[in-house]
């Protein structure tokens, strides 16, 4: 990019607030009090993101008489649930291709369960009056390089053979009639499999719905340790304890209270920008009348969508793994990534030159080696967990909540019979091997993007082992 254009990209960031646009909203509810003293309950849910909120809500829907407590170490929705792009996908397998590769015999069932799960989210949003700007507009996978276009054509043929409908191939002209960028060569439009929403408002709406059903929620209440207590479990918190018959862990990227689970996930920091609202003229210059979500097809990919007030969220590309899996608020801001994202934004949409960004933020994603959630129990079935959603948790966390509740019930269900639920990914190795392996993988992926998609020996070996790294 020319120096003048670089200055334009830098200037576009000059007023950006270092906070998630979604969390910087007057609709944000007041924090609830921390737990002090002891609590007793049938079910304790640890974690106030989507995973924990859906678990608490569905537990009360299944059995209104069940006593449920939820604890959150900060405030509901403050972590990944309030910082993501707001893409709510039906896929339970981090995309159809990953599901076909890993569970070919189950993929039809997994796709059906995913569609039902997204339908259930849409129904819950309506039933509880959650104003989260839900729009089921679908998502387009975009090719910006010739090899990506060929891969999308081939994949569309495979989708047709699998009998999956509602996914259309768009050539260059058809795609640019939908959203106009000189970088777009074609795409695949999944018309019903993805919804756009306001992620923080979804979390806050689920919080309210849980309270209305009688769930007791304590914020600023971190679970410090988990031990057996009689026929149940006890979780110690900074100012008290919770005694529960059963415990569901929805802590995701934060260290699991079941220590043996920790090696299965690593934190990946993802970053995003939000523009100021587009004028009618600016919006007309790019089209986007159908308001789909978009994502390009590179290994180092971008995701982008319109907000309800016609801002553009632009995120992705850099996926940063901190050595040792360190979690720190300092990592939420990365100016070099924000500048790179701004430059790439104006390459994609040169007609929007002069547009400014109002917010720039980051946050950690819980990534696992198979890119999609894994599940399990501990303490003889008294504790269940779900983790490893790898960036697609907006939708699949609800499915994960159902799985955890199924596991805690001890009953076999259509979900617990799935190989995806009964198996686990490979754990990540200890340091320094985890950092070295991830860095080699990232550099190999970048090399593939710039060399016609050619995957080197390292990536081919990882493919054969069923291992990977993604955000």
Short mmCIF file of C-alpha atoms in Angstrom, two decimals:
data_model
loop_
_atom_site.label_atom_id
_atom_site.label_comp_id
_atom_site.label_asym_id
_atom_site.label_seq_id
_atom_site.Cartn_x
_atom_site.Cartn_y
_atom_site.Cartn_z
CA UNK A 1 0.00 0.00 0.00
CA UNK A 2 1.30 3.45 -0.94
CA UNK A 3 2.42 5.79 1.87
CA UNK A 4 -0.53 8.15 1.27
CA UNK A 5 -2.96 5.26 1.54
CA UNK A 6 -1.21 4.08 4.70
CA UNK A 7 -1.66 7.53 6.20
CA UNK A 8 -5.34 7.35 5.29
CA UNK A 9 -5.65 3.97 7.04
CA UNK A 10 -3.87 5.31 10.13
CA UNK A 11 -5.98 8.45 10.21
CA UNK A 12 -9.14 6.34 10.01
CA UNK A 13 -8.20 4.87 13.40
CA UNK A 14 -7.42 8.14 15.18
CA UNK A 15 -10.73 8.32 17.04
CA UNK A 16 -11.33 4.60 17.57
CA UNK A 17 -12.34 3.71 21.13
CA UNK A 18 -10.40 0.75 22.61
CA UNK A 19 -13.51 -1.23 23.50
CA UNK A 20 -15.90 -3.63 21.80
CA UNK A 21 -18.57 -1.70 19.92
CA UNK A 22 -21.15 -4.21 21.12
CA UNK A 23 -20.30 -3.69 24.80
CA UNK A 24 -20.18 0.11 24.41
CA UNK A 25 -23.97 0.31 24.45
CA UNK A 26 -26.41 2.14 26.75
CA UNK A 27 -28.54 -1.02 26.83
CA UNK A 28 -25.89 -2.71 28.97
CA UNK A 29 -27.57 -3.88 32.21
CA UNK A 30 -26.23 -3.07 35.65
CA UNK A 31 -23.94 -5.65 37.20
CA UNK A 32 -25.43 -8.01 39.76
CA UNK A 33 -24.00 -8.51 43.24
CA UNK A 34 -21.25 -11.01 43.96
CA UNK A 35 -21.98 -14.11 45.99
CA UNK A 36 -21.23 -13.78 49.67
CA UNK A 37 -21.62 -16.75 51.98
CA UNK A 38 -22.83 -20.20 50.98
CA UNK A 39 -25.40 -21.20 48.36
CA UNK A 40 -27.06 -24.57 47.80
CA UNK A 41 -28.58 -25.57 44.48
CA UNK A 42 -29.49 -28.46 42.22
CA UNK A 43 -27.40 -27.19 39.30
CA UNK A 44 -24.49 -24.76 39.36
CA UNK A 45 -23.46 -23.22 36.04
CA UNK A 46 -19.97 -21.72 35.98
CA UNK A 47 -19.53 -19.03 33.33
CA UNK A 48 -21.76 -16.20 32.16
CA UNK A 49 -21.12 -16.32 28.43
CA UNK A 50 -23.38 -17.97 25.88
CA UNK A 51 -22.40 -21.47 27.00
CA UNK A 52 -23.40 -20.91 30.62
CA UNK A 53 -26.44 -18.78 29.85
CA UNK A 54 -27.96 -21.31 27.44
CA UNK A 55 -27.27 -24.10 29.93
CA UNK A 56 -29.06 -22.29 32.74
CA UNK A 57 -31.97 -21.30 30.51
CA UNK A 58 -32.51 -24.73 28.98
CA UNK A 59 -32.17 -26.40 32.39
CA UNK A 60 -35.13 -24.33 33.63
CA UNK A 61 -37.08 -24.96 30.43
CA UNK A 62 -36.61 -28.71 30.83
CA UNK A 63 -37.55 -28.65 34.51
CA UNK A 64 -39.00 -25.40 35.89
CA UNK A 65 -38.71 -26.78 39.43
CA UNK A 66 -34.95 -27.30 39.18
CA UNK A 67 -33.00 -24.82 41.28
CA UNK A 68 -30.23 -23.21 39.20
CA UNK A 69 -27.40 -20.85 40.15
CA UNK A 70 -25.01 -19.22 37.67
CA UNK A 71 -21.74 -17.56 38.66
CA UNK A 72 -19.65 -15.29 36.43
CA UNK A 73 -16.15 -14.06 37.21
CA UNK A 74 -16.69 -10.62 35.68
CA UNK A 75 -20.00 -9.59 34.09
CA UNK A 76 -22.32 -11.56 31.83
CA UNK A 77 -21.24 -11.34 28.19
CA UNK A 78 -18.05 -9.34 28.80
CA UNK A 79 -15.63 -11.83 27.16
CA UNK A 80 -15.98 -13.59 23.79
CA UNK A 81 -19.78 -13.41 23.94
CA UNK A 82 -19.63 -9.62 23.80
CA UNK A 83 -16.72 -9.22 21.39
CA UNK A 84 -17.40 -11.54 18.45
CA UNK A 85 -18.64 -10.65 14.98
CA UNK A 86 -22.25 -11.63 15.64
CA UNK A 87 -22.31 -14.48 13.09
CA UNK A 88 -24.73 -17.10 14.45
CA UNK A 89 -24.16 -20.22 12.33
CA UNK A 90 -26.15 -23.42 12.13
CA UNK A 91 -22.95 -25.44 11.66
CA UNK A 92 -21.91 -27.46 14.70
CA UNK A 93 -18.65 -28.56 13.04
CA UNK A 94 -16.91 -25.26 12.22
CA UNK A 95 -18.24 -25.44 8.69
CA UNK A 96 -19.50 -28.27 6.53
CA UNK A 97 -16.07 -29.11 5.09
CA UNK A 98 -14.57 -29.73 8.54
CA UNK A 99 -17.54 -31.87 9.48
CA UNK A 100 -17.35 -33.97 6.30
CA UNK A 101 -13.62 -34.50 6.84
CA UNK A 102 -13.96 -35.61 10.46
CA UNK A 103 -17.38 -37.28 10.72
CA UNK A 104 -18.52 -38.27 7.21
CA UNK A 105 -20.92 -40.93 8.49
CA UNK A 106 -22.63 -38.45 10.83
CA UNK A 107 -22.61 -35.31 8.72
CA UNK A 108 -26.24 -35.52 7.61
CA UNK A 109 -27.33 -35.88 11.23
CA UNK A 110 -25.00 -33.11 12.38
CA UNK A 111 -26.34 -30.76 9.72
CA UNK A 112 -29.94 -31.55 10.74
CA UNK A 113 -29.16 -30.96 14.43
CA UNK A 114 -27.42 -27.71 13.53
CA UNK A 115 -30.41 -26.44 11.58
CA UNK A 116 -32.72 -27.36 14.45
CA UNK A 117 -30.38 -25.59 16.87
CA UNK A 118 -30.40 -22.35 14.86
CA UNK A 119 -34.19 -22.56 14.55
CA UNK A 120 -34.37 -22.97 18.34
CA UNK A 121 -32.20 -19.89 18.87
CA UNK A 122 -34.44 -17.86 16.58
CA UNK A 123 -37.51 -19.15 18.44
CA UNK A 124 -36.01 -18.34 21.86
CA UNK A 125 -35.13 -14.82 20.75
CA UNK A 126 -38.78 -14.32 19.79
CA UNK A 127 -40.24 -16.14 22.81
CA UNK A 128 -38.28 -14.12 25.37
CA UNK A 129 -38.46 -10.84 23.48
CA UNK A 130 -34.68 -10.54 23.13
CA UNK A 131 -33.94 -7.45 21.06
CA UNK A 132 -30.62 -8.60 19.62
CA UNK A 133 -31.11 -7.39 16.03
CA UNK A 134 -31.51 -10.96 14.76
CA UNK A 135 -31.42 -11.15 10.92
CA UNK A 136 -31.30 -14.54 9.20
CA UNK A 137 -29.64 -13.23 6.07
CA UNK A 138 -27.06 -15.97 5.53
CA UNK A 139 -23.36 -15.74 4.78
CA UNK A 140 -21.26 -15.59 1.62
CA UNK A 141 -17.84 -17.26 1.43
CA UNK A 142 -15.92 -14.99 -0.93
CA UNK A 143 -13.07 -15.83 -3.29
CA UNK A 144 -10.48 -13.08 -3.72
CA UNK A 145 -7.85 -15.23 -5.50
CA UNK A 146 -8.28 -17.45 -8.59
CA UNK A 147 -7.40 -20.66 -6.71
CA UNK A 148 -10.05 -19.87 -4.10
CA UNK A 149 -12.67 -19.49 -6.84
CA UNK A 150 -11.81 -22.93 -8.19
CA UNK A 151 -11.99 -24.43 -4.74
CA UNK A 152 -15.40 -22.88 -4.13
CA UNK A 153 -16.73 -24.23 -7.45
CA UNK A 154 -15.53 -27.73 -6.55
CA UNK A 155 -16.94 -27.49 -3.05
CA UNK A 156 -20.33 -26.37 -4.38
CA UNK A 157 -20.41 -29.52 -6.54
CA UNK A 158 -19.71 -31.59 -3.42
CA UNK A 159 -22.47 -29.81 -1.51
CA UNK A 160 -24.95 -30.64 -4.28
CA UNK A 161 -23.86 -34.29 -4.21
CA UNK A 162 -24.44 -34.35 -0.44
CA UNK A 163 -28.03 -33.26 -1.08
CA UNK A 164 -27.66 -30.00 0.82
CA UNK A 165 -29.84 -27.19 -0.49
CA UNK A 166 -29.91 -23.45 0.02
CA UNK A 167 -26.27 -22.85 -0.95
CA UNK A 168 -25.79 -21.00 -4.25
CA UNK A 169 -22.65 -20.38 -6.27
CA UNK A 170 -22.24 -16.74 -7.32
CA UNK A 171 -19.92 -15.79 -10.15
CA UNK A 172 -18.07 -12.48 -10.12
CA UNK A 173 -20.92 -10.41 -11.52
CA UNK A 174 -23.58 -12.04 -9.36
CA UNK A 175 -21.51 -11.53 -6.22
CA UNK A 176 -20.67 -7.91 -7.01
CA UNK A 177 -24.37 -7.28 -7.61
CA UNK A 178 -24.85 -8.32 -3.98
CA UNK A 179 -21.80 -6.62 -2.43
CA UNK A 180 -19.45 -4.64 -4.63
CA UNK A 181 -15.70 -4.93 -4.15
CA UNK A 182 -13.05 -4.98 -6.87
CA UNK A 183 -11.37 -7.83 -4.98
CA UNK A 184 -14.36 -10.22 -5.25
CA UNK A 185 -14.15 -13.00 -7.84
CA UNK A 186 -17.09 -15.16 -6.78
CA UNK A 187 -18.62 -16.82 -3.76
CA UNK A 188 -20.92 -19.33 -2.09
CA UNK A 189 -24.06 -17.93 -0.45
CA UNK A 190 -25.54 -20.03 2.35
CA UNK A 191 -28.91 -18.34 2.40
CA UNK A 192 -30.40 -19.72 5.64
CA UNK A 193 -27.56 -21.27 7.61
CA UNK A 194 -26.30 -18.13 9.33
CA UNK A 195 -27.97 -15.23 11.15
CA UNK A 196 -26.51 -11.83 12.01
CA UNK A 197 -27.14 -10.44 15.48
CA UNK A 198 -25.89 -8.05 18.16
CA UNK A 199 -23.83 -10.44 20.31
CA UNK A 200 -23.84 -8.49 23.57
CA UNK A 201 -27.57 -7.87 23.40
CA UNK A 202 -28.09 -11.61 22.94
CA UNK A 203 -26.08 -12.28 26.12
CA UNK A 204 -27.90 -9.57 28.06
CA UNK A 205 -31.27 -10.86 26.81
CA UNK A 206 -30.41 -14.41 27.88
CA UNK A 207 -29.39 -13.06 31.29
CA UNK A 208 -32.79 -11.41 31.71
CA UNK A 209 -34.62 -14.52 30.48
CA UNK A 210 -32.74 -16.68 32.96
CA UNK A 211 -33.63 -14.36 35.82
CA UNK A 212 -37.29 -14.35 34.80
CA UNK A 213 -37.29 -18.16 35.02
CA UNK A 214 -35.79 -18.03 38.50
CA UNK A 215 -32.07 -18.55 37.89
CA UNK A 216 -29.98 -16.82 40.56
CA UNK A 217 -27.03 -15.07 38.91
CA UNK A 218 -23.98 -13.77 40.74
CA UNK A 219 -21.50 -11.61 38.86
CA UNK A 220 -17.93 -10.78 39.90
CA UNK A 221 -17.93 -14.29 41.38
CA UNK A 222 -15.11 -16.40 40.06
CA UNK A 223 -15.05 -20.16 40.61
CA UNK A 224 -11.71 -20.86 42.27
CA UNK A 225 -11.76 -24.62 42.73
CA UNK A 226 -14.03 -27.63 42.43
CA UNK A 227 -14.14 -30.48 44.96
CA UNK A 228 -16.40 -33.33 45.96
CA UNK A 229 -18.85 -32.62 48.75
CA UNK A 230 -20.98 -35.51 49.91
CA UNK A 231 -23.14 -36.70 46.99
CA UNK A 232 -22.48 -33.51 45.07
CA UNK A 233 -19.83 -30.89 44.42
CA UNK A 234 -18.63 -27.64 45.97
CA UNK A 235 -17.14 -24.64 44.18
CA UNK A 236 -15.23 -22.09 46.21
CA UNK A 237 -15.57 -18.42 45.25
CA UNK A 238 -13.78 -15.31 46.59
CA UNK A 239 -16.45 -14.63 49.24
CA UNK A 240 -18.30 -17.91 49.61
CA UNK A 241 -19.08 -21.37 48.29
CA UNK A 242 -21.72 -23.03 46.14
CA UNK A 243 -22.82 -26.57 46.98
CA UNK A 244 -24.53 -28.29 44.06
CA UNK A 245 -25.77 -31.73 43.07
CA UNK A 246 -24.49 -31.15 39.52
CA UNK A 247 -22.12 -28.63 37.90
CA UNK A 248 -21.91 -27.46 34.28
CA UNK A 249 -18.70 -25.72 33.23
CA UNK A 250 -19.04 -23.09 30.52
CA UNK A 251 -15.72 -21.34 31.12
CA UNK A 252 -14.35 -22.03 27.61
CA UNK A 253 -11.02 -20.19 27.20
CA UNK A 254 -10.55 -19.59 30.91
CA UNK A 255 -8.78 -22.37 32.83
CA UNK A 256 -11.15 -25.25 33.41
CA UNK A 257 -11.89 -26.29 36.97
CA UNK A 258 -11.29 -29.81 35.65
CA UNK A 259 -7.54 -29.53 35.18
CA UNK A 260 -7.14 -32.43 32.77
CA UNK A 261 -9.24 -30.51 30.22
CA UNK A 262 -6.85 -27.55 30.02
CA UNK A 263 -4.36 -28.97 27.47
CA UNK A 264 -7.14 -29.36 24.89
CA UNK A 265 -7.55 -25.62 24.26
CA UNK A 266 -5.30 -22.65 23.64
CA UNK A 267 -6.25 -18.96 23.55
CA UNK A 268 -6.12 -17.17 20.21
CA UNK A 269 -6.53 -13.41 20.18
CA UNK A 270 -8.76 -12.13 17.39
CA UNK A 271 -9.23 -8.45 16.48
CA UNK A 272 -11.96 -6.35 14.92
CA UNK A 273 -12.81 -2.81 13.83
CA UNK A 274 -16.16 -1.06 13.56
CA UNK A 275 -16.76 1.86 11.22
CA UNK A 276 -18.91 4.88 11.73
CA UNK A 277 -22.41 4.53 10.17
CA UNK A 278 -22.35 4.66 6.39
CA UNK A 279 -24.22 7.45 4.65
CA UNK A 280 -26.91 6.40 2.16
CA UNK A 281 -24.50 7.30 -0.64
CA UNK A 282 -21.69 5.20 0.83
CA UNK A 283 -24.02 2.26 1.31
CA UNK A 284 -25.28 2.62 -2.26
CA UNK A 285 -21.69 2.43 -3.52
CA UNK A 286 -21.27 -1.09 -2.14
CA UNK A 287 -24.84 -2.40 -2.40
CA UNK A 288 -25.26 -5.00 0.33
CA UNK A 289 -29.05 -4.76 0.22
CA UNK A 290 -29.48 -8.35 1.45
CA UNK A 291 -27.27 -7.68 4.50
CA UNK A 292 -25.47 -11.03 4.45
CA UNK A 293 -22.43 -11.77 6.51
CA UNK A 294 -19.26 -12.25 4.48
CA UNK A 295 -15.98 -14.02 4.97
CA UNK A 296 -13.13 -14.43 2.52
CA UNK A 297 -11.72 -17.84 1.71
CA UNK A 298 -8.07 -17.35 2.64
CA UNK A 299 -6.45 -19.26 5.48
CA UNK A 300 -5.86 -15.88 7.12
CA UNK A 301 -9.40 -14.71 6.56
CA UNK A 302 -11.53 -11.65 7.22
CA UNK A 303 -15.15 -11.65 8.38
CA UNK A 304 -17.37 -8.61 7.83
CA UNK A 305 -21.00 -7.61 8.17
CA UNK A 306 -23.37 -4.68 8.56
CA UNK A 307 -24.72 -3.63 11.94
CA UNK A 308 -28.32 -2.54 12.44
CA UNK A 309 -27.27 1.10 12.00
CA UNK A 310 -25.23 0.33 8.85
CA UNK A 311 -21.75 0.31 10.27
CA UNK A 312 -19.32 -2.28 8.90
CA UNK A 313 -17.63 -4.67 11.29
CA UNK A 314 -14.31 -5.83 9.81
CA UNK A 315 -12.34 -8.45 11.71
CA UNK A 316 -10.05 -11.43 11.55
CA UNK A 317 -6.83 -12.07 9.59
CA UNK A 318 -4.35 -11.96 12.48
CA UNK A 319 -4.76 -14.82 14.96
CA UNK A 320 -2.31 -14.25 17.79
CA UNK A 321 -1.30 -17.01 20.19
CA UNK A 322 0.54 -15.62 23.24
CA UNK A 323 3.40 -17.77 24.48
CA UNK A 324 2.27 -20.00 27.32
CA UNK A 325 -1.39 -19.33 26.62
CA UNK A 326 -1.26 -16.11 28.58
CA UNK A 327 -4.57 -14.31 29.10
CA UNK A 328 -4.28 -10.57 29.66
CA UNK A 329 -6.39 -7.48 29.06
CA UNK A 330 -3.23 -5.92 27.60
CA UNK A 331 -3.59 -8.26 24.63
CA UNK A 332 -7.04 -6.89 23.77
CA UNK A 333 -5.32 -3.97 22.03
CA UNK A 334 -2.84 -4.51 19.18
CA UNK A 335 -2.26 -1.34 17.12
CA UNK A 336 -0.18 -3.09 14.44
CA UNK A 337 -3.08 -5.44 13.77
CA UNK A 338 -5.61 -2.62 13.73
CA UNK A 339 -3.52 -0.74 11.15
CA UNK A 340 -3.19 -3.86 9.02
CA UNK A 341 -6.95 -4.45 9.19
CA UNK A 342 -7.68 -0.83 8.24
CA UNK A 343 -5.36 -1.04 5.22
CA UNK A 344 -7.00 -4.27 4.11
CA UNK A 345 -10.47 -2.77 4.57
CA UNK A 346 -9.75 0.08 2.17
CA UNK A 347 -8.24 -2.38 -0.33
CA UNK A 348 -11.51 -4.30 -0.23
CA UNK A 349 -13.70 -1.19 -0.34
CA UNK A 350 -11.73 1.65 -1.98
CA UNK A 351 -15.00 3.49 -2.62
CA UNK A 352 -15.25 4.05 1.15
CA UNK A 353 -12.01 6.04 1.38
CA UNK A 354 -12.35 8.64 4.13
CA UNK A 355 -14.55 6.47 6.35
CA UNK A 356 -13.46 6.35 9.99
CA UNK A 357 -13.42 3.58 12.55
CA UNK A 358 -15.11 4.28 15.88
CA UNK A 359 -14.08 1.14 17.80
CA UNK A 360 -11.09 -1.22 17.77
CA UNK A 361 -10.89 -4.24 20.06
CA UNK A 362 -9.74 -7.80 20.53
CA UNK A 363 -10.40 -10.80 22.68
CA UNK A 364 -9.49 -14.44 23.23
CA UNK A 365 -11.09 -17.41 21.47
CA UNK A 366 -10.86 -20.96 22.81
CA UNK A 367 -9.31 -22.94 19.98
CA UNK A 368 -8.91 -26.71 19.85
CA UNK A 369 -7.09 -28.90 17.35
CA UNK A 370 -10.25 -30.07 15.57
CA UNK A 371 -11.81 -26.55 15.41
CA UNK A 372 -15.11 -27.55 17.00
CA UNK A 373 -16.39 -28.15 20.50
CA UNK A 374 -15.63 -31.21 22.59
CA UNK A 375 -17.48 -32.49 25.64
CA UNK A 376 -17.06 -34.66 28.69
CA UNK A 377 -17.80 -35.39 32.31
CA UNK A 378 -15.81 -35.59 35.53
CA UNK A 379 -16.32 -36.66 39.14
CA UNK A 380 -18.42 -39.70 38.17
CA UNK A 381 -20.85 -37.74 36.06
CA UNK A 382 -21.49 -34.96 38.56
CA UNK A 383 -19.69 -32.39 36.38
CA UNK A 384 -20.03 -31.75 32.63
CA UNK A 385 -18.06 -29.42 30.38
CA UNK A 386 -18.03 -28.11 26.83
CA UNK A 387 -15.12 -26.15 25.30
CA UNK A 388 -13.16 -25.53 22.11
CA UNK A 389 -15.80 -23.72 20.04
CA UNK A 390 -13.05 -21.99 17.99
CA UNK A 391 -14.90 -18.85 17.01
CA UNK A 392 -18.24 -20.37 16.01
CA UNK A 393 -19.74 -20.48 19.48
CA UNK A 394 -22.51 -17.93 18.95
CA UNK A 395 -24.75 -20.70 17.65
CA UNK A 396 -23.12 -23.96 18.72
CA UNK A 397 -22.92 -23.06 22.42
CA UNK A 398 -26.66 -23.67 22.63
CA UNK A 399 -26.11 -27.18 21.28
CA UNK A 400 -23.26 -27.58 23.77
CA UNK A 401 -25.62 -26.61 26.58
CA UNK A 402 -28.03 -29.35 25.54
CA UNK A 403 -25.15 -31.84 25.46
CA UNK A 404 -23.95 -30.90 28.95
CA UNK A 405 -27.44 -31.26 30.36
CA UNK A 406 -27.86 -34.61 28.61
CA UNK A 407 -24.56 -35.82 30.08
CA UNK A 408 -25.53 -34.67 33.57
CA UNK A 409 -28.86 -36.50 33.30
CA UNK A 410 -27.00 -39.75 32.64
CA UNK A 411 -29.39 -40.64 29.83
CA UNK A 412 -28.36 -41.54 26.30
CA UNK A 413 -29.79 -39.11 23.73
CA UNK A 414 -29.45 -38.44 20.00
CA UNK A 415 -26.73 -35.95 20.92
CA UNK A 416 -24.70 -38.10 23.29
CA UNK A 417 -24.65 -40.94 20.76
CA UNK A 418 -22.72 -38.80 18.28
CA UNK A 419 -19.07 -39.66 17.66
CA UNK A 420 -18.41 -35.91 17.72
CA UNK A 421 -19.67 -35.84 21.32
CA UNK A 422 -18.00 -39.08 22.41
CA UNK A 423 -14.55 -38.23 20.99
CA UNK A 424 -12.00 -35.55 21.82
CA UNK A 425 -9.39 -33.64 19.82
CA UNK A 426 -5.67 -34.11 20.29
CA UNK A 427 -4.35 -32.04 23.20
CA UNK A 428 -1.81 -29.32 22.50
CA UNK A 429 1.75 -30.11 23.58
CA UNK A 430 3.43 -28.25 26.46
CA UNK A 431 5.59 -25.20 25.85
CA UNK A 432 7.74 -24.41 24.02
CA UNK A 433 6.37 -26.99 21.57
CA UNK A 434 2.85 -25.52 21.45
CA UNK A 435 4.13 -22.04 20.54
CA UNK A 436 6.62 -23.38 18.00
CA UNK A 437 4.05 -25.62 16.32
CA UNK A 438 1.45 -22.88 16.13
CA UNK A 439 3.96 -20.38 14.72
CA UNK A 440 5.10 -22.86 12.03
CA UNK A 441 1.46 -23.53 11.15
CA UNK A 442 0.61 -19.82 10.93
CA UNK A 443 3.58 -19.09 8.67
CA UNK A 444 2.73 -22.09 6.51
CA UNK A 445 -0.86 -20.91 6.15
CA UNK A 446 0.30 -17.42 5.17
CA UNK A 447 2.67 -18.95 2.61
CA UNK A 448 -0.19 -21.01 1.17
CA UNK A 449 -2.34 -17.90 0.80
CA UNK A 450 0.36 -16.16 -1.23
CA UNK A 451 1.24 -19.23 -3.33
CA UNK A 452 -2.00 -20.29 -4.96
CA UNK A 453 -3.20 -22.26 -1.96
CA UNK A 454 -0.32 -24.74 -2.13
CA UNK A 455 0.04 -26.49 1.21
CA UNK A 456 3.57 -27.33 2.24
CA UNK A 457 4.75 -30.57 3.86
CA UNK A 458 4.02 -29.29 7.35
CA UNK A 459 0.38 -28.50 6.53
CA UNK A 460 -0.07 -31.77 4.65
CA UNK A 461 1.22 -33.65 7.67
CA UNK A 462 -1.11 -31.74 9.97
CA UNK A 463 -4.00 -32.53 7.63
CA UNK A 464 -3.21 -36.26 7.76
CA UNK A 465 -3.09 -36.15 11.55
CA UNK A 466 -6.35 -34.24 11.74
CA UNK A 467 -4.66 -31.35 13.52
CA UNK A 468 -4.92 -27.65 12.87
CA UNK A 469 -4.96 -24.10 14.11
CA UNK A 470 -7.73 -21.60 13.47
CA UNK A 471 -9.63 -18.69 14.98
#
